[in-house]
XYZ file of N, CA and C in Angstrom:
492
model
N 66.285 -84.843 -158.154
C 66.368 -83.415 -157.923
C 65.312 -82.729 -158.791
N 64.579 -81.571 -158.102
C 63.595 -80.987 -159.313
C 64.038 -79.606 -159.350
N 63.802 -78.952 -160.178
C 64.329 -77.836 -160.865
C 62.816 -76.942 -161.771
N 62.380 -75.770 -161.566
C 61.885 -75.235 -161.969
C 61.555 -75.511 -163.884
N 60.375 -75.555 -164.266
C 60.090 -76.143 -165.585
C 60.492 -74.452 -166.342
N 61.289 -74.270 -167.330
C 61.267 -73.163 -168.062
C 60.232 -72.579 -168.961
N 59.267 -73.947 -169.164
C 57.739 -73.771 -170.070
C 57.164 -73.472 -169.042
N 57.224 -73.750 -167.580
C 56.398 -73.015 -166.925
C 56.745 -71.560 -166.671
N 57.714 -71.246 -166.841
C 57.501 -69.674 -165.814
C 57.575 -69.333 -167.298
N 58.180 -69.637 -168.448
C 58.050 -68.511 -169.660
C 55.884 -68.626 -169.547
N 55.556 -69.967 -169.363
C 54.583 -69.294 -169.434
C 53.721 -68.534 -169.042
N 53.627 -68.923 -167.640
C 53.374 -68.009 -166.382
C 53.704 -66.430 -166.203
N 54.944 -66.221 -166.702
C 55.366 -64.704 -166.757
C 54.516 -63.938 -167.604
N 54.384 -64.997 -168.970
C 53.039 -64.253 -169.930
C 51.847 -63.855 -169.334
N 51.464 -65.028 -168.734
C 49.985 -64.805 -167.659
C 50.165 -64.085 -166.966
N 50.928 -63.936 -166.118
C 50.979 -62.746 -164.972
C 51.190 -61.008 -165.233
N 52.198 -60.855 -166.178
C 52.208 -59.674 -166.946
C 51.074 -59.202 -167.743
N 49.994 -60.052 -167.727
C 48.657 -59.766 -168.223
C 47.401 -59.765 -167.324
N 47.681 -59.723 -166.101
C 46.858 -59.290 -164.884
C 46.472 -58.156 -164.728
N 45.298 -57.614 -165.022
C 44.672 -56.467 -164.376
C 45.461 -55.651 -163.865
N 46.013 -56.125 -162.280
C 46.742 -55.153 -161.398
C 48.098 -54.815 -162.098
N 48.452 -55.675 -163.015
C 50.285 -55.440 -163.393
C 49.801 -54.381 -164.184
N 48.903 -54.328 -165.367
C 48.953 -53.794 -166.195
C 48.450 -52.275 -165.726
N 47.453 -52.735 -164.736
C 47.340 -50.256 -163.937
C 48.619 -50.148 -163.605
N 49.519 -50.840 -163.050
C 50.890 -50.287 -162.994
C 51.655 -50.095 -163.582
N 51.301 -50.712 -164.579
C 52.657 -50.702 -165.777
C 53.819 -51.488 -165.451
N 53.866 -53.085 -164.594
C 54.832 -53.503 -164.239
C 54.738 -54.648 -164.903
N 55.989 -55.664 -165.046
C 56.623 -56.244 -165.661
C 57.545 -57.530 -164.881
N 57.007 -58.554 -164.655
C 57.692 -59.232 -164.188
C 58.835 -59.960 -165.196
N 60.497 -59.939 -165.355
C 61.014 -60.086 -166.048
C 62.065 -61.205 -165.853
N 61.943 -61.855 -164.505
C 62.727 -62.698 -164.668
C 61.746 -63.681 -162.902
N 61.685 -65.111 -162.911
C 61.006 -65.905 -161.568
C 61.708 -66.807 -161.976
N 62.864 -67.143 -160.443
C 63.087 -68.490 -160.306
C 63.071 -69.331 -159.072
N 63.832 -69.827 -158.893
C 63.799 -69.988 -157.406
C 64.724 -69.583 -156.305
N 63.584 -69.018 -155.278
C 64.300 -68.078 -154.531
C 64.250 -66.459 -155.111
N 63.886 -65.950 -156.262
C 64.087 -64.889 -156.118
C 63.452 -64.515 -157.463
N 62.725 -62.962 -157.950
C 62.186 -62.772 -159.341
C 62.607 -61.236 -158.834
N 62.584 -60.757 -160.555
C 62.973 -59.594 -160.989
C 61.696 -58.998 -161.481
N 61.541 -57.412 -161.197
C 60.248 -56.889 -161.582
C 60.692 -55.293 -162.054
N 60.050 -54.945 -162.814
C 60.402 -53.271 -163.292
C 58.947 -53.053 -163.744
N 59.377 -51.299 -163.320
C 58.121 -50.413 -164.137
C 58.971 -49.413 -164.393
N 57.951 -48.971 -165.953
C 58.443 -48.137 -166.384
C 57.102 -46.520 -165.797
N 58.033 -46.026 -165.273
C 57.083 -45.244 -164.546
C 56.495 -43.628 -165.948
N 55.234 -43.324 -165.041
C 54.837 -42.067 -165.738
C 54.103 -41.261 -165.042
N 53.186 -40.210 -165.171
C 52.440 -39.371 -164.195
C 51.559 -40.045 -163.723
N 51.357 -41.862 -164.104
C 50.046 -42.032 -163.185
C 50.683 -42.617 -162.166
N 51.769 -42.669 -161.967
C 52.433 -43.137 -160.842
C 52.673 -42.122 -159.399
N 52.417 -41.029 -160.245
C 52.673 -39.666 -159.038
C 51.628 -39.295 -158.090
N 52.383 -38.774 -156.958
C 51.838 -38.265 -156.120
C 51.193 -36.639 -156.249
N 50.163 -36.163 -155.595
C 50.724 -34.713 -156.360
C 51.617 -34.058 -156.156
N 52.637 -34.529 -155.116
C 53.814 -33.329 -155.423
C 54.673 -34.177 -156.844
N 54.347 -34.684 -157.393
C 55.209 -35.162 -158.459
C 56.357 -35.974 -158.715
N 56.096 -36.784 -157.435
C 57.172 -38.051 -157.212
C 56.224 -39.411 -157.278
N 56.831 -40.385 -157.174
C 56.001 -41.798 -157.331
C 55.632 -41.599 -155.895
N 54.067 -42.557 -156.245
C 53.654 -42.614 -155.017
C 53.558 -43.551 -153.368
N 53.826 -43.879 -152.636
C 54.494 -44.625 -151.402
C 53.946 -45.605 -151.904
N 53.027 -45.836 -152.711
C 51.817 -47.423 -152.659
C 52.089 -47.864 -153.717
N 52.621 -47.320 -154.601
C 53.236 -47.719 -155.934
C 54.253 -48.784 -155.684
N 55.657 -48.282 -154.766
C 56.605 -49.065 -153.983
C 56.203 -50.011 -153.403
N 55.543 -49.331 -152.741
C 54.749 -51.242 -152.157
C 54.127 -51.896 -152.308
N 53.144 -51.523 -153.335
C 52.597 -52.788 -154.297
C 53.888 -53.570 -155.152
N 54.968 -52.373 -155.568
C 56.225 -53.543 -156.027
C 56.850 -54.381 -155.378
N 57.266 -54.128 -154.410
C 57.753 -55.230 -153.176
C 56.949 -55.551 -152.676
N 55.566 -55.533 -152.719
C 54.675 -56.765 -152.334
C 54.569 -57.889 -153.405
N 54.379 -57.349 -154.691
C 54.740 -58.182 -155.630
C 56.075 -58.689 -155.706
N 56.870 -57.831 -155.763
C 58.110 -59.003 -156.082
C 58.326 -60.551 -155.162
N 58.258 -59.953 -153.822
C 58.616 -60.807 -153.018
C 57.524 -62.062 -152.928
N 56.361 -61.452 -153.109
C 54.913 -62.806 -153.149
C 55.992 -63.957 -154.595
N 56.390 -63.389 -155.548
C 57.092 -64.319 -156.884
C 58.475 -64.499 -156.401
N 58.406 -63.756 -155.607
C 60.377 -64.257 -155.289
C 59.983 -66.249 -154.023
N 58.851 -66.385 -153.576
C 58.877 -67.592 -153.114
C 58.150 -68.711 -153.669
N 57.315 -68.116 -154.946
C 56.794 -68.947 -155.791
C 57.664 -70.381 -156.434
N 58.492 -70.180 -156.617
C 59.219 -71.521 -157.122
C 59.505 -72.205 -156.039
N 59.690 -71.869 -154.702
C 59.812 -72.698 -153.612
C 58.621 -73.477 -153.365
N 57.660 -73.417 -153.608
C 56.244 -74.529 -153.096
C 56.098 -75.309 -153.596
N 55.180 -76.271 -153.244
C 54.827 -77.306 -154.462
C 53.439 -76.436 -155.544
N 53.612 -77.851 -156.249
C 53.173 -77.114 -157.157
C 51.596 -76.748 -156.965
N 50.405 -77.361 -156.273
C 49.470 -76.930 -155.606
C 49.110 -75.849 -154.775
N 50.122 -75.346 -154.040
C 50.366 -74.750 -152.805
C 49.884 -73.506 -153.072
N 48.573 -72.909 -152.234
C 48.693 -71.422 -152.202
C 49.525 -70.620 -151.450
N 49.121 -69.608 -151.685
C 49.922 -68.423 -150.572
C 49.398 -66.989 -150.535
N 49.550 -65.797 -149.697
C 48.935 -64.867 -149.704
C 49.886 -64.197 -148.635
N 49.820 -62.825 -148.799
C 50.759 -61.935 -147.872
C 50.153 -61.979 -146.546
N 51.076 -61.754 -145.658
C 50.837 -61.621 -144.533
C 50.835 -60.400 -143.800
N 52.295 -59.528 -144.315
C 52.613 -58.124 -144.205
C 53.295 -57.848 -144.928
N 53.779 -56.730 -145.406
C 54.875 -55.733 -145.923
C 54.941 -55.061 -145.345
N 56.795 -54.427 -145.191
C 57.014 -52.930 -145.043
C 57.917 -52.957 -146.018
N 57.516 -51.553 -145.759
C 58.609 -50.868 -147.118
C 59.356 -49.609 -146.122
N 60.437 -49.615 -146.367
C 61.432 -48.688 -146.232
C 61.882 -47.565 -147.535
N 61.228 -46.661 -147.323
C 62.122 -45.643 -148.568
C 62.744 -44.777 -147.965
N 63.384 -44.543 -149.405
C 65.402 -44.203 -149.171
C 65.282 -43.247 -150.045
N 64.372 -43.017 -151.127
C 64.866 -41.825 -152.044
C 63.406 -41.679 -152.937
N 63.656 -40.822 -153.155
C 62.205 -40.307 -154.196
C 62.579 -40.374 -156.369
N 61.589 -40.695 -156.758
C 61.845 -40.484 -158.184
C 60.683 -40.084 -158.636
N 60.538 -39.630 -160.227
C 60.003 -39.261 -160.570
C 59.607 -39.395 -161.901
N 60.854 -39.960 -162.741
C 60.644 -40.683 -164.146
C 62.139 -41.519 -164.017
N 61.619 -42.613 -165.492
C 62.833 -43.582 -165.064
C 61.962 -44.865 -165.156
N 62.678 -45.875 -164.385
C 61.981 -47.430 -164.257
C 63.037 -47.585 -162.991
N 61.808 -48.512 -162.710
C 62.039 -48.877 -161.129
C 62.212 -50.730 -161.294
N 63.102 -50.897 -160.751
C 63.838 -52.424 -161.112
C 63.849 -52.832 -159.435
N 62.846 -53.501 -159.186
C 62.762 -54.219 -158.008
C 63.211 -55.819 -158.053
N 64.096 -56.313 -157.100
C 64.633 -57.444 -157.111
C 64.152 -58.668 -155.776
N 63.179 -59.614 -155.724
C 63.027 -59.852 -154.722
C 63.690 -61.276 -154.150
N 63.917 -61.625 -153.026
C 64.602 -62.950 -152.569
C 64.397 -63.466 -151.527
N 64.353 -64.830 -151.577
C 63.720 -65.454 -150.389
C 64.749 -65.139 -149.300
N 64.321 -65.247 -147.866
C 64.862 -65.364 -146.668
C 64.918 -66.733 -146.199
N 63.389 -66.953 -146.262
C 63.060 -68.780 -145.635
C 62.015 -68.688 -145.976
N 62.091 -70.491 -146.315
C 60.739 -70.686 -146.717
C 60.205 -72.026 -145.740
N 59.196 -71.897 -145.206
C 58.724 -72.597 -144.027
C 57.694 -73.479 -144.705
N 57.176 -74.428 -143.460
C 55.692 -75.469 -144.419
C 54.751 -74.116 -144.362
N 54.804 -73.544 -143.341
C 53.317 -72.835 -142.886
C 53.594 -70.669 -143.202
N 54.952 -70.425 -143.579
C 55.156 -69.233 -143.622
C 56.769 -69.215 -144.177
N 56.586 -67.871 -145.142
C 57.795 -67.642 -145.620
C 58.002 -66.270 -145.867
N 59.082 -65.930 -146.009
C 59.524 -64.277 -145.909
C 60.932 -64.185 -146.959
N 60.970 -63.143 -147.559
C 61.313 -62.559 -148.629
C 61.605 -61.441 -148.096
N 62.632 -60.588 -148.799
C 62.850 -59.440 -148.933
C 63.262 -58.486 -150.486
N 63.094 -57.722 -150.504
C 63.096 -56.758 -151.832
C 64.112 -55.219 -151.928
N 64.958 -55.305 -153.009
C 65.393 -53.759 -153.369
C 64.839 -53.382 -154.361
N 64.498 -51.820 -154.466
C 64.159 -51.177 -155.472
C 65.011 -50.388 -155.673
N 64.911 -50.030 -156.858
C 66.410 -49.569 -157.542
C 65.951 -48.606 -158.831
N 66.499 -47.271 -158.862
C 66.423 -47.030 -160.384
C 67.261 -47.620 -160.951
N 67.306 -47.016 -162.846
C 68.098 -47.668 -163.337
C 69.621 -47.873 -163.491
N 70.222 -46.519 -162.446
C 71.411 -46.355 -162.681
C 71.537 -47.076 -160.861
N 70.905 -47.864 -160.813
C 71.540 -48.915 -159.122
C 71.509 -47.701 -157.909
N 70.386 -47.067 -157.813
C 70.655 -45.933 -156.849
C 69.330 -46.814 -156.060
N 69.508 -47.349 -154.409
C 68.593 -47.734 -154.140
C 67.504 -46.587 -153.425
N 66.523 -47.062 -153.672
C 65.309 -46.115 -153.339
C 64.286 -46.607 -152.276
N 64.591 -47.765 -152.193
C 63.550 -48.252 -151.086
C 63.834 -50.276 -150.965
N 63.938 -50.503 -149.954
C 63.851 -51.758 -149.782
C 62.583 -52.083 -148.603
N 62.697 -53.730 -148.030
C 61.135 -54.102 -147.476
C 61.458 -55.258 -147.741
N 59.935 -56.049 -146.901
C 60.305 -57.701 -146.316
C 58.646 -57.852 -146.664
N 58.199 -59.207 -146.583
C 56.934 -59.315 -146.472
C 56.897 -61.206 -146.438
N 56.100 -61.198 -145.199
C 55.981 -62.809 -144.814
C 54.901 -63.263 -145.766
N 54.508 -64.326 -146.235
C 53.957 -65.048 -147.035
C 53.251 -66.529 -145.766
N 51.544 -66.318 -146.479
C 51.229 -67.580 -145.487
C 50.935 -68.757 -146.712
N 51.209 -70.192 -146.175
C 51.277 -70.654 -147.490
C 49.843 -71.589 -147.004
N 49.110 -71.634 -147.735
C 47.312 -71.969 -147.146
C 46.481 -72.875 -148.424
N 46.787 -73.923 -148.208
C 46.282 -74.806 -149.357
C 44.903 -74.221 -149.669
N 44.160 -74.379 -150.919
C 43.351 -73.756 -151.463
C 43.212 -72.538 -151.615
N 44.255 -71.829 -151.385
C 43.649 -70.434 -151.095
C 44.934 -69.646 -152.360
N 44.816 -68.820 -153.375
C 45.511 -68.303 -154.524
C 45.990 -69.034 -154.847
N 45.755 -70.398 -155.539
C 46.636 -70.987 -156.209
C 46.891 -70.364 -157.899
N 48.031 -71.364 -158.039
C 47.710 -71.204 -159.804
C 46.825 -71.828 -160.440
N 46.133 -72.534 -159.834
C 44.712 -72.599 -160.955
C 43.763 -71.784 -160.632
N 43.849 -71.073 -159.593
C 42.683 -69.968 -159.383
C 42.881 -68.896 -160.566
N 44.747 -68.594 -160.331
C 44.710 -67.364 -161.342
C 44.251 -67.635 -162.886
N 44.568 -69.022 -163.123
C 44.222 -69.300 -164.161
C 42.849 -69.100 -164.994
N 42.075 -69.746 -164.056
C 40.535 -69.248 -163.821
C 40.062 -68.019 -164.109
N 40.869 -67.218 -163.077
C 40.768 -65.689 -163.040
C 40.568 -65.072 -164.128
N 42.071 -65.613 -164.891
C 42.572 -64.400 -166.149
C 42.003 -65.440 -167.740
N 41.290 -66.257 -167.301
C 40.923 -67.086 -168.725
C 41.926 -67.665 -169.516
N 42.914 -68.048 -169.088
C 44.377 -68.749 -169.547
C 43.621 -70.508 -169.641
N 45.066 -70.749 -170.102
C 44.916 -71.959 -170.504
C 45.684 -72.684 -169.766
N 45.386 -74.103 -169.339
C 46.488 -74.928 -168.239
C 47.879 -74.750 -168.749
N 48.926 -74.213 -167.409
C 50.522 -74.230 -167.398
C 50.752 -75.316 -168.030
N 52.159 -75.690 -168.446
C 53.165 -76.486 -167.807
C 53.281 -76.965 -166.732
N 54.081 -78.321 -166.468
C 54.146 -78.684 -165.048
C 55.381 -77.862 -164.732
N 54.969 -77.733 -163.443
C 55.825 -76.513 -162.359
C 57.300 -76.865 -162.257
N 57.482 -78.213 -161.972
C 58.663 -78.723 -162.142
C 58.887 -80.001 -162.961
N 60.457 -80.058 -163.554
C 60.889 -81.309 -163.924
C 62.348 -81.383 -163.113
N 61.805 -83.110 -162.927
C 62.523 -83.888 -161.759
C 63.458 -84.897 -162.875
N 64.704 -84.642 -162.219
C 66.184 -85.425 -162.817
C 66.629 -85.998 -161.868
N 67.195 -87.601 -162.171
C 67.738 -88.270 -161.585
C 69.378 -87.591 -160.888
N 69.512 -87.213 -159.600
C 70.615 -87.301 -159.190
C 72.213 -87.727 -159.935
């Protein structure tokens, strides 16, 4: 049986929370396992629209993110992947606060997988949910690309395998 390595995603979560794109958002990936990862931002005015609510692309860069890490522990450990689509559904507007997006697999296929996501303030008021298929495309975003990317140093192995 294999089971997600905990040196990998503690380390990985470090790497990823230190990406370019997380950090213009101010987001936070806080919990990846399998089947499903937890993500929050703590929001502020660069998040607004000008009428002074967060802005539609903000949301869906979060549930595009969550859900791309909510199927990450499902692949092997080579395996790229890349979105296919998102939608996002919103349900409510905010404006300060943190936004606690939760994402979870649906299915995960050889060739495609799909996820879905809630966003949530902090007092569990949902604000927007959304789906987004995942194509899974050898060579193409792996984790050694990001690695590359962000000047990190080689993971952990992805998984450790226990005898039944």
């Amino acid at each position: 049986m294999k089971r997600l390595n905990p040196a990998h995603t503690n380390a990985l979560l470090d790497m990823i929370n230190q990406a370019p794109y997380f950090r213009l958002l101010s987001m936070e990936m806080r919990e990846l396992g399998l089947g499903h990862a937890c993500l929050e931002v703590d929001l502020d005015k660069k998040h607004h629209n000008p009428f002074g609510t967060v802005h539609g692309g903000v949301i869906a860069s979060v549930i595009d993110t969550v859900t791309f890490w909510a199927i990450y522990g499902d692949l092997e450990e080579d395996s790229g992947f890349t979105s296919l689509d998102c939608t996002v559904n919103n349900l409510g507007a905010i404006n300060k606060g943190r936004l606690i997006a939760k994402g979870k697999r649906i299915k995960t296929g050889r060739s495609v997988c799909i996820a879905e996501a809630k966003v949530e303030d902090e007092s569990g008021r949902l604000l927007a949910f959304g789906t987004s298929k995942q194509m899974v495309v050898r060579g193409i975003q792996t984790i050694d690309h990001a690695i590359q990317s962000l000047g990190n140093p080689p993971l952990p192995p992805k998984f450790i395998f226990e005898a039944d």
